[in-house]
Coordinates of C-alpha atoms and ligand atoms in Angstrom, one line a residue:
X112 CA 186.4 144.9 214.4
X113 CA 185.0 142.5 216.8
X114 CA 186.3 140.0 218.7
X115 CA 184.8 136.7 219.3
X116 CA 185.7 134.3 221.9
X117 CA 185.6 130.2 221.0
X118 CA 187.0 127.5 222.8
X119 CA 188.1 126.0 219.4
X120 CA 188.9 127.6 216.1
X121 CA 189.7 124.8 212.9
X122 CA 191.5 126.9 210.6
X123 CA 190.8 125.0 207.2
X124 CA 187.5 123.4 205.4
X125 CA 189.0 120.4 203.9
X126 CA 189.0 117.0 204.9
X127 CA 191.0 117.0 208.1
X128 CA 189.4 120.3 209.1
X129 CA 185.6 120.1 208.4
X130 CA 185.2 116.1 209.9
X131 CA 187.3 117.9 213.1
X132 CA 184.8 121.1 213.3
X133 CA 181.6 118.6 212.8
X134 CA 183.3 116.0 215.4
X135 CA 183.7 119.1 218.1
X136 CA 180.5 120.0 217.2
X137 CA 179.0 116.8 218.6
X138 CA 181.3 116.9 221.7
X139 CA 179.7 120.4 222.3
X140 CA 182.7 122.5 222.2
X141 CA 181.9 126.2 221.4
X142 CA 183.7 126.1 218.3
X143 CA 184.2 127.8 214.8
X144 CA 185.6 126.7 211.6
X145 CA 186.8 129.2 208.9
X146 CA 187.5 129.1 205.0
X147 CA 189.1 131.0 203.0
X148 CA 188.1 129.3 199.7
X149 CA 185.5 126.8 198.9
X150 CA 184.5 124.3 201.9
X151 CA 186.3 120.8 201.0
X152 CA 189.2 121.6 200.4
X153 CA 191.3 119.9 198.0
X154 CA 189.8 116.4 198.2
X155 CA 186.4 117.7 197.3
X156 CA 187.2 120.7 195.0
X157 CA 190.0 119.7 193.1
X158 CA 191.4 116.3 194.0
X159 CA 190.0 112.8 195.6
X160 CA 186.6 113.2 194.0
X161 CA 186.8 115.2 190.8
X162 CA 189.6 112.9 189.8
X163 CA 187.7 109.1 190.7
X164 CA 184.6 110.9 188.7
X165 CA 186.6 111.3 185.7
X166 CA 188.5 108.0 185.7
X167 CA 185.6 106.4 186.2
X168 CA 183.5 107.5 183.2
X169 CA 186.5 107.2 181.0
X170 CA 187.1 103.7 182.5
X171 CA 183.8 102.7 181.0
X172 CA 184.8 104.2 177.8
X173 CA 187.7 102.2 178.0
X174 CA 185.9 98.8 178.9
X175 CA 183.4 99.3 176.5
X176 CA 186.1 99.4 173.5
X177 CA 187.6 96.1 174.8
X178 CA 184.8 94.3 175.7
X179 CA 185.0 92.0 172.4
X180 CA 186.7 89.0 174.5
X181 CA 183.5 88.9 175.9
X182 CA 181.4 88.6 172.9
X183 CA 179.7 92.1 173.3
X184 CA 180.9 95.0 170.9
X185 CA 179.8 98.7 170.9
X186 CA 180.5 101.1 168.6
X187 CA 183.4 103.6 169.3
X188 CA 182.6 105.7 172.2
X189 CA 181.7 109.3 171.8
X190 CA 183.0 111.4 174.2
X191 CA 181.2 114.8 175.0
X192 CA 184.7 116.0 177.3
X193 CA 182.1 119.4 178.1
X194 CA 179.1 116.7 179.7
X195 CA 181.5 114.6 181.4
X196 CA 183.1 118.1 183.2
X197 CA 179.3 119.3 183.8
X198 CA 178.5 115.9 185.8
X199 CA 182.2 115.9 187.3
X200 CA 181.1 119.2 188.5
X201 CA 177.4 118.5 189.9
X202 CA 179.1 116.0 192.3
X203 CA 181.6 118.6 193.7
X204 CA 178.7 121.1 194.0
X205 CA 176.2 118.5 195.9
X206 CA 179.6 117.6 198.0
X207 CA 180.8 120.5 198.6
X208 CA 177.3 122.3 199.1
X209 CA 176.7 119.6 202.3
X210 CA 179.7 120.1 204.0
X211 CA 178.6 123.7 205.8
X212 CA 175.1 122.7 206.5
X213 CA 176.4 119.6 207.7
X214 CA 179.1 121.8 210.4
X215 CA 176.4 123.9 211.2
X216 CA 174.3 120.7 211.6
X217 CA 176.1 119.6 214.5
X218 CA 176.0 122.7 216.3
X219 CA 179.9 124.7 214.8
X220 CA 179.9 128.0 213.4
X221 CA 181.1 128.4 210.2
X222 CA 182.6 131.3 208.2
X223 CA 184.1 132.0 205.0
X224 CA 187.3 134.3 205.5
X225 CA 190.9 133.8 205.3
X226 CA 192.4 133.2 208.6
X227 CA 195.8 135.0 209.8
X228 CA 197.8 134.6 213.2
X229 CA 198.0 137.6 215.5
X230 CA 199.7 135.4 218.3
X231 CA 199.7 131.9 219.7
X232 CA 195.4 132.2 220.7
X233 CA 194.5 135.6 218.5
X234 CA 193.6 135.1 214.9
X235 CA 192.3 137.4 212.5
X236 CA 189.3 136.9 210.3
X237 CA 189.2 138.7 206.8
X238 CA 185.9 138.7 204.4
X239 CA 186.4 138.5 201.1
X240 CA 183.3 140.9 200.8
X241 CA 184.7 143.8 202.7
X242 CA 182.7 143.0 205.7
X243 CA 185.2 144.4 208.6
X244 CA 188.0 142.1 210.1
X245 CA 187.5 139.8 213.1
X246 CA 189.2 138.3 215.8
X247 CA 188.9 135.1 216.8
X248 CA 190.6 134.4 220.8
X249 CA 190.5 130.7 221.1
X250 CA 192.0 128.3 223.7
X251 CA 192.1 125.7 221.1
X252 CA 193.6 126.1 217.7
X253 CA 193.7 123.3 214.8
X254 CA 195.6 124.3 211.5
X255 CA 194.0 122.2 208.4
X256 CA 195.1 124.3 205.8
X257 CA 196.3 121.4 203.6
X258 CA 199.0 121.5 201.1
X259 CA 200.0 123.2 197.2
X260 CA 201.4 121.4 194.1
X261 CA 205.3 122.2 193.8
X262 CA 205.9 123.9 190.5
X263 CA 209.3 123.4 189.0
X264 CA 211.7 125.8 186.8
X265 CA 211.0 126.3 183.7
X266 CA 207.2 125.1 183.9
X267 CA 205.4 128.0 184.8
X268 CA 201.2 127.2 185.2
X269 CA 199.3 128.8 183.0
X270 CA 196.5 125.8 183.6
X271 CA 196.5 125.5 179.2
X272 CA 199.5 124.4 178.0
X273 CA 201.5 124.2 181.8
X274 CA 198.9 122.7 183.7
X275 CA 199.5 121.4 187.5
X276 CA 196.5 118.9 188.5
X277 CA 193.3 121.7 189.2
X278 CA 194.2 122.6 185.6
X279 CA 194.1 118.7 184.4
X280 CA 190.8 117.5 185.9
X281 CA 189.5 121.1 184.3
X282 CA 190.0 120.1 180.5
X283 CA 187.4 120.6 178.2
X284 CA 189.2 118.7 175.7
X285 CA 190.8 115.7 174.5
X286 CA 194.7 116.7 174.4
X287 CA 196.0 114.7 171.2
X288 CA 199.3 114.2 173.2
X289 CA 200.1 114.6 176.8
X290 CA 203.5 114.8 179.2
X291 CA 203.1 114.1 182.6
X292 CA 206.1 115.1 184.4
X293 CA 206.2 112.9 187.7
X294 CA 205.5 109.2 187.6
X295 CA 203.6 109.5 191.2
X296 CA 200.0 108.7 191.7
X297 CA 198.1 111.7 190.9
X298 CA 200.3 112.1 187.8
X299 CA 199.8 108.7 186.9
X300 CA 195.9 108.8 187.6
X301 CA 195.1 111.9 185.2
X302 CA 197.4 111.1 182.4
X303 CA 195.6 107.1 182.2
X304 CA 192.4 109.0 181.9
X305 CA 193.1 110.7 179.5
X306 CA 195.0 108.0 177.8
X307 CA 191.9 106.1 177.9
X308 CA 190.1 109.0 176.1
X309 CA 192.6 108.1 173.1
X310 CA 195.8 110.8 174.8
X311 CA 199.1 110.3 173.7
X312 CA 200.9 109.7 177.0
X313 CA 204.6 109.9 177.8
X314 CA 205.3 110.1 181.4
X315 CA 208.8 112.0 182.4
X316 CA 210.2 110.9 185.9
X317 CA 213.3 111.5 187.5
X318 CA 214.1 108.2 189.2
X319 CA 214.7 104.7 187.7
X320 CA 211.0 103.8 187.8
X321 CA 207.3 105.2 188.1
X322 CA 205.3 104.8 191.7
X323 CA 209.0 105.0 192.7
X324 CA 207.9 104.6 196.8
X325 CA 206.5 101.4 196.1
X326 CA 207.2 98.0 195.8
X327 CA 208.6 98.0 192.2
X328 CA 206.2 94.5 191.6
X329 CA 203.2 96.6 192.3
X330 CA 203.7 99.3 190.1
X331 CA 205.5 97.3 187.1
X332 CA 201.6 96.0 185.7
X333 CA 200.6 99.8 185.6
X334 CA 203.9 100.5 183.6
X335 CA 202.9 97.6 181.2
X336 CA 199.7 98.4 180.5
X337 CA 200.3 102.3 180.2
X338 CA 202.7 100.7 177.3
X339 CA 200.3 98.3 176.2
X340 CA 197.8 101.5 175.3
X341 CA 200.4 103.1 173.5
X342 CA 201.7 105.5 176.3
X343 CA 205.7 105.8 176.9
X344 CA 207.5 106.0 180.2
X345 CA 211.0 107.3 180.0
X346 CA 212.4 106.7 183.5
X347 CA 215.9 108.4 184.5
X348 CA 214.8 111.6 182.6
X349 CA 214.2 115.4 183.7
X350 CA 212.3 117.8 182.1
X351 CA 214.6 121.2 181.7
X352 CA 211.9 123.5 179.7
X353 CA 210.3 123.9 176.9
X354 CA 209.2 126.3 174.1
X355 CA 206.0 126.8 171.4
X356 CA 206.0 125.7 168.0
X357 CA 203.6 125.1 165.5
X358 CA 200.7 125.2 168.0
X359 CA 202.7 122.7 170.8
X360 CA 205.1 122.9 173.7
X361 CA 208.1 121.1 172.9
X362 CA 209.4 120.1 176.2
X363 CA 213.5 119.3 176.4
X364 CA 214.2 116.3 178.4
X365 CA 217.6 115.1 179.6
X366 CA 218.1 111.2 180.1
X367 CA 221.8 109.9 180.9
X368 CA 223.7 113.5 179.9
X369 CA 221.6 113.5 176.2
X370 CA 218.9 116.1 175.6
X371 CA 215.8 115.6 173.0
X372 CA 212.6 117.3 172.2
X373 CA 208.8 115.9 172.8
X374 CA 205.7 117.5 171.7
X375 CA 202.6 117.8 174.1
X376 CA 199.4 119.4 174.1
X377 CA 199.6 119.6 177.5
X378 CA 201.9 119.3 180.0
X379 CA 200.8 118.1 183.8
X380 CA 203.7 118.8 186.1
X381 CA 202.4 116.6 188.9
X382 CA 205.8 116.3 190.9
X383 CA 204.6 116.3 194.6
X384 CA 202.7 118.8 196.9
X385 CA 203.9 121.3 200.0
X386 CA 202.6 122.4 203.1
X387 CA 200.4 125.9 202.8
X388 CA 201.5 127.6 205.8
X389 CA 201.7 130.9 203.7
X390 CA 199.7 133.7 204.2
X391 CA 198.6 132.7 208.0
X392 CA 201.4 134.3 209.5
X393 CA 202.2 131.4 211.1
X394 CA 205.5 132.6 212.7
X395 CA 203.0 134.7 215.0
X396 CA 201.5 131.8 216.5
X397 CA 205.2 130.2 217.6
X398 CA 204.7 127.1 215.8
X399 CA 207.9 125.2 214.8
X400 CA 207.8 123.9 210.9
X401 CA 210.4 120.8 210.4
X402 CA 213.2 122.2 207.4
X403 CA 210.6 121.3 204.3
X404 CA 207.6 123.5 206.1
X405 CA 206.0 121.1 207.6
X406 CA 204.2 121.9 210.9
X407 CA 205.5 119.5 213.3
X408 CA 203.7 118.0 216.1
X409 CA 203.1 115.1 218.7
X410 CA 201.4 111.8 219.3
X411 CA 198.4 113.8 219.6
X412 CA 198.4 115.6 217.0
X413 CA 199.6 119.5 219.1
X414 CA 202.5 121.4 217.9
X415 CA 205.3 122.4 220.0
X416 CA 202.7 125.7 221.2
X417 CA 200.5 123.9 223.6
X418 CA 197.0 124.3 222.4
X419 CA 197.3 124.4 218.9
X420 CA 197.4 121.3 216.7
X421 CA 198.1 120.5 213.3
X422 CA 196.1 117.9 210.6
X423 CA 196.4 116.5 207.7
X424 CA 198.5 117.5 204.5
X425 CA 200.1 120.0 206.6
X426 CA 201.9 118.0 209.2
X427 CA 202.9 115.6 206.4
X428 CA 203.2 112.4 204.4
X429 CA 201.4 110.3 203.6
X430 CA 199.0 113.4 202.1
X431 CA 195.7 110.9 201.7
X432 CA 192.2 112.4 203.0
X433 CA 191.2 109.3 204.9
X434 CA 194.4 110.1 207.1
X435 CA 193.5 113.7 207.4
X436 CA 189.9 113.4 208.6
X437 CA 191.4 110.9 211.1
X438 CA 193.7 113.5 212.2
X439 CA 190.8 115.9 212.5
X440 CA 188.5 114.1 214.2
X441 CA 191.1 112.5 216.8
X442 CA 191.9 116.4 217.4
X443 CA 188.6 117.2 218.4
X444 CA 187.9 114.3 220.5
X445 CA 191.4 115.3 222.4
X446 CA 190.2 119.1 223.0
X447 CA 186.9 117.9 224.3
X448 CA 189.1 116.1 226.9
X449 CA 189.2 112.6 225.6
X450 CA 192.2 110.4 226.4
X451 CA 193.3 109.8 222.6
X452 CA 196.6 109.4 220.8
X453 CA 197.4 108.6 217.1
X454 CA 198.3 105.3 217.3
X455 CA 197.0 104.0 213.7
X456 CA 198.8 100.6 212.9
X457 CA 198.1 101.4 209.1
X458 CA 197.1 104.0 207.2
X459 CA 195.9 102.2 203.8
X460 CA 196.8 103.9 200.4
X461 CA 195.2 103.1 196.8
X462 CA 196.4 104.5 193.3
X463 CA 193.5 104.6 191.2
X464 CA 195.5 103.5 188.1
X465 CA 194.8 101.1 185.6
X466 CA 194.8 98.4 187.2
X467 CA 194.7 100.1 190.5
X468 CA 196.9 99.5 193.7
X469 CA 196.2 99.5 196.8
X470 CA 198.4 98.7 200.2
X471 CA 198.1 98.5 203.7
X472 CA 200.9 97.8 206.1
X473 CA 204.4 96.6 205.5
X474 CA 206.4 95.7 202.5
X475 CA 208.2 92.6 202.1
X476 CA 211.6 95.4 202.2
X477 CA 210.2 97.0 205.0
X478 CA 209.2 94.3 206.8
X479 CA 212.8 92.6 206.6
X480 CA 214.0 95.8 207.6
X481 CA 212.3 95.4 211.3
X482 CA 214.0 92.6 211.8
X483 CA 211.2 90.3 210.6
X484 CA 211.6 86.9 209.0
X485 CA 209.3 87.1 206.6
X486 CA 206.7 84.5 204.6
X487 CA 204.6 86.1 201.7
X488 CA 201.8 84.8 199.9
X489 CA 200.8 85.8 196.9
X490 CA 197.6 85.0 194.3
X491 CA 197.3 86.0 191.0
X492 CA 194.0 87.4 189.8
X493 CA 194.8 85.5 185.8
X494 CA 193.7 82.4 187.9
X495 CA 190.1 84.0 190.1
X496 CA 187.0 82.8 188.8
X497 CA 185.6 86.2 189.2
X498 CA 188.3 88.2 187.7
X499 CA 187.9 85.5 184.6
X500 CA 184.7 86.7 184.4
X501 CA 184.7 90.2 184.6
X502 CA 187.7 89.7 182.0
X503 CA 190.1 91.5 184.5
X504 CA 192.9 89.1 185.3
X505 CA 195.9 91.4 185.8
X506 CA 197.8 91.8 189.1
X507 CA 198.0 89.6 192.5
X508 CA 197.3 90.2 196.1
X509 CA 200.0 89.4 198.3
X510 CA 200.2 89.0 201.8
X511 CA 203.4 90.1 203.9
X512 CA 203.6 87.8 207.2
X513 CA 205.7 87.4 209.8
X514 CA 207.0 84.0 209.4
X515 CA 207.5 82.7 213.3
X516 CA 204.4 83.6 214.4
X517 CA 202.2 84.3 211.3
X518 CA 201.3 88.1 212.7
X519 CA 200.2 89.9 209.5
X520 CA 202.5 92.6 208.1
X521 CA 201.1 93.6 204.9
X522 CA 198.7 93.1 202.4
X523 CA 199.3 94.9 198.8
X524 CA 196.8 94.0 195.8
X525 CA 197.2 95.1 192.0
X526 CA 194.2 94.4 190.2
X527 CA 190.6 95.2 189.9
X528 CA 188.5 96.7 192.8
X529 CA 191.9 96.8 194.7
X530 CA 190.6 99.9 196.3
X531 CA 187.5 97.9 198.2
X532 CA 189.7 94.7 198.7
X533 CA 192.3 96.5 200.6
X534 CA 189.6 97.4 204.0
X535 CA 189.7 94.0 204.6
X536 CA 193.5 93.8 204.7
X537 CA 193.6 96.7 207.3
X538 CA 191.1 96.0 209.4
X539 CA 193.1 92.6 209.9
X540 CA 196.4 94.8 210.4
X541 CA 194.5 97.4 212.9
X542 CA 193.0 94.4 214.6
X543 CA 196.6 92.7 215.1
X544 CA 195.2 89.9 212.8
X545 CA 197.0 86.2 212.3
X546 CA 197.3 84.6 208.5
X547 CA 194.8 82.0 210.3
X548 CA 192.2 84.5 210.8
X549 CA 191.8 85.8 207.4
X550 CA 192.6 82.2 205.7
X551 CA 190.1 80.5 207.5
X552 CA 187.6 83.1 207.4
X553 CA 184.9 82.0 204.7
X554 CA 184.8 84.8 201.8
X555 CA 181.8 84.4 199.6
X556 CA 182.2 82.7 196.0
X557 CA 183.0 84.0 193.5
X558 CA 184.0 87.3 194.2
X559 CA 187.3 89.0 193.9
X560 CA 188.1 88.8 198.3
X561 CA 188.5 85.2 197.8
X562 CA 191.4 86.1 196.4
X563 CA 192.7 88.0 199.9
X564 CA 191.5 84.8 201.8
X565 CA 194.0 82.7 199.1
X566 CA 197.0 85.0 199.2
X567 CA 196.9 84.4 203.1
X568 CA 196.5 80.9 202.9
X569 CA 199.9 80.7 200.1
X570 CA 201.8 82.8 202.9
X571 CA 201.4 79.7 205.3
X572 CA 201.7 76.9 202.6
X573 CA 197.9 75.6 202.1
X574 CA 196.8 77.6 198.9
X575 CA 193.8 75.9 196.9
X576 CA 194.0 77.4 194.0
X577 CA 197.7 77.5 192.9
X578 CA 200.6 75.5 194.2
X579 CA 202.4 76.3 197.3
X580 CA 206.2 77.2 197.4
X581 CA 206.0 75.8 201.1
X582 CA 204.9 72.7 202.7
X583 CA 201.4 72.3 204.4
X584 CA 202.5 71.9 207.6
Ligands
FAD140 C1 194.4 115.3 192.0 C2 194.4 114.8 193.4 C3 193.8 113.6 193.7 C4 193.8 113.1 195.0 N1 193.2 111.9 195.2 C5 193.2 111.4 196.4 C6 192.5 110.1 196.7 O1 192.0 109.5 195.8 N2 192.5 109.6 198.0 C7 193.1 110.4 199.0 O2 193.0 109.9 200.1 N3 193.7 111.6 198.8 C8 193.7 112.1 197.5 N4 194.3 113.3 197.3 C9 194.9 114.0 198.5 C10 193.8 114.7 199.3 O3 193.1 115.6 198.5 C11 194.5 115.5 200.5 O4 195.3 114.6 201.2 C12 193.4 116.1 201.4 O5 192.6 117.0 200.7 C13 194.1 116.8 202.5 O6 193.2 117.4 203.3 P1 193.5 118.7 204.2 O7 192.3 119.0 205.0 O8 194.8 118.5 205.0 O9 193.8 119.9 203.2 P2 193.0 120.6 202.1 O10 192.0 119.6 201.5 O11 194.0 121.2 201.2 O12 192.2 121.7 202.9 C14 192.8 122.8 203.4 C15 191.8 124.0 203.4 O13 192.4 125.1 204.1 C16 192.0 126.3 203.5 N5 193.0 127.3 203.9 C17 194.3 127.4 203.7 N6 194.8 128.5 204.3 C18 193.8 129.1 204.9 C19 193.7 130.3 205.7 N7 194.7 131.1 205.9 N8 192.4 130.7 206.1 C20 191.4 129.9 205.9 N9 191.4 128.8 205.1 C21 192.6 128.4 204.7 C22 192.2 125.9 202.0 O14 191.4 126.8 201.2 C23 191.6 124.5 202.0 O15 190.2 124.5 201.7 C24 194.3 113.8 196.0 C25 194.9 115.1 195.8 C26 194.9 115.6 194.5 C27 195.5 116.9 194.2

């Protein structure tokens, strides 16, 4: 047993961790990251990208079948479910394959062992090979080690029947019928793709609607159209168990005190995600977790041990990769002495549904809420020229204001390419933006932005395009 000494040890190769190993890298800091799995983490392996690969081949299969409206008809698609995993999989190996060379690129060592606390600055290194242990003595300490689907009674994960999400985006078939227990994003996301793929969808979830911590306006048009392809959404329901028959899992439900029985295929419990903190003896290092095992920390990002800092899925909500690497690299940039807090105005967040949401910002709620007086603007997409003619017309953007002095709030968009509109709408946040600046910023024509530039223009009364609830002033 050796032990090395590092001025910065990232425990943790996914997305908060790696971007914070390459960003210390740069700063040179002698510094080390270590993984116990596969370098990427969720995002890469099992989450952000697997998932957007398969929604987007089956999106195509999906467009293609309705793509009569626009005079052009294919023959039914044929869907090779084995191919489509293969190609899933070649991008997760070329992804996932950069990430070390890319670490050790920028001058950070990198090994593959699972990382344990021996105390607040000693942590032990074990190979999966058998190699002997190490320790690691660091003045610097970042935990990445990202977060775990919750399973719930009754559903154990056998990733066939009970699968949890790494088991959903792993199918090699076409379920005939699928449950999705949870109506949040990532449920949402797997079971339209493979609704698309000609699924039998019913969604189970708890509360009175699906995409429950949004605005209900933005997640109603998902709701329809999941209808609309045949799916069902029972809202108000648990799942208690279920048992085999005749080939299926017949899961029991419970809505309003009465029980019945569905068949499914498969089953995707997809009901929310916890903290790993497991298995890194992290009571050894000191650091305080909040009461739902989250490690808690500071404006910048260090726990209450000083010296060791926390990113990403671990510290919290929301659980989005774009706010872990931020995490990360902010961390690094603060060990290599830089004067840096986390001050983010927005951190933007996109359900890649059908059609897809995306927000950045306040809602109209929580904008009220503060105290604001509010103005909102809001453009539907059945009225853009370009959504017209890409024949994708459902869902508006609307823009959340403040009303006295026209300070923008929020910007939340339902519809197609919501997920590239919305960088727009928080660069304008981040920047402290006025309605003016975005309505009176010329957006190219005919493209699917103009539609931001509108939505602003409706908040302060001098829409083009539709008619304005307030006066031109
Ligand atoms: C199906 C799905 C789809 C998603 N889609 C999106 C999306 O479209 N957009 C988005 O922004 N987010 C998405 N997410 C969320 C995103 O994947 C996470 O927010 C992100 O991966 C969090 O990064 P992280 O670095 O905190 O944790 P992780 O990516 O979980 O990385 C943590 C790493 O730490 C390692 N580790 C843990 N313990 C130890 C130890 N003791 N020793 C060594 N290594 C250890 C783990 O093996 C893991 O590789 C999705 C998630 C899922 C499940």
């Amino acid at each position: 047993m050796a032990t090395i000494k590092k001025t910065a040890l990232v425990i943790g190769a996914g997305t908060g961790g790696y971007p914070c190993a390459i960003r210390l890298g740069q700063l040179g800091v002698d510094a080390m990251l270590v993984e116990k799995a596969n370098p990427g983490g969720v995002c890469l392996n099992v989450g952000c990208i697997p998932s957007k690969a398969l929604i987007s081949a089956t999106k195509l299969a999906h467009k293609a079948q309705h793509a009569a409206n626009m005079g052009v008809t294919f023959a039914k698609p044929t869907i090779d479910m084995k191919q489509m995993q293969s190609w899933k999989a070649g991008i997760v190996k070329k992804l996932t394959s950069g990430v070390q060379s890319l670490v050790k690129g920028n001058g950070c060592e990198y090994r593959q062992a699972t990382a344990e606390f021996l105390g607040p600055k000693r942590v032990k290194l074990t190979y999966a090979d058998g190699k002997p242990e190490d320790i690691v003595e660091a003045e610097h300490i970042v935990i990445a080690t990202g977060s775990l689907p919750i399973v719930i009674p009754g559903f154990a994960i056998d990733q066939k029947r009970i699968v949890d999400s790494t088991g959903a985006l792993d199918l090699d078939h076409i379920p005939g019928d699928m449950i999705v227990i949870g109506g949040g994003y990532i449920g949402l996301e797997l079971g339209q793709t493979f609704q698309r793929l000609g699924t039998k969808l019913t969604v189970i979830e708890g509360l009175d609607r699906i995409l429950a911590t949004m605005d209900k306006d933005l997640g109603d048009p998902v709701a329809k159209q999941i209808k609309a392809d045949g799916g069902e959404i029972l809202t108000g329901t648990k799942a208690i168990g279920w048992r085999e028959e005749g080939g299926k899992a017949l899961v029991k439900v419970e809505t309003n005190g009465q029980t019945r029985e569905i068949p499914a295929d498969v089953v995707l419990v997809s009901v929310g995600r916890k903290p790993i903190t497991a298995g890194l003896a992290i009571e050894k290092s000191g650091v305080k977790l909040d009461n739902k095992g989250f490690v808690v920390v500071d404006e910048r990002m260090q726990t209450n041990v000083p010296g060791i800092y926390a990113a990403g899925d671990v510290v919290g909500q929301p659980m989005l990769a774009h706010k872990a690497s931020h995490e990360g690299e902010l961390i690094a940039e603060i060990i290599a002495g830089k004067k840096r807090v986390n001050d983010v105005r927005t951190i933007p967040a996109v359900v890649f549904t059908d059609p897809e949401i995306a927000s950045a910002g306040l809602s109209r709620s929580e904008a009220e809420a503060k105290g604001h007086k509010v103005t909102e603007g809001k453009f539907p997409f059945s009225v853009s020229g370009r959504a017209m003619a890409i024949d994708e017309t459902k869902g508006f953007v609307k823009v959340i204001a403040d009303a006295d002095d026209e300070r923008v709030l929020g910007v939340h968009i339902v519809g197609p390419e919501a997920s590239d509109l919305i960088s727009e709408a928080a660069l304008a946040i981040e920047m402290g933006a006025y309605v003016p600046d975005i309505s009176l910023t010329i957006h190219p024509h005919p493209t699917l932005g103009e539609a931001v530039m509108e939505a602003a223009k409706h908040a302060i009364g001098e829409a083009i395009h539709i008619a304005n609830a307030k006066k031109h002033g």
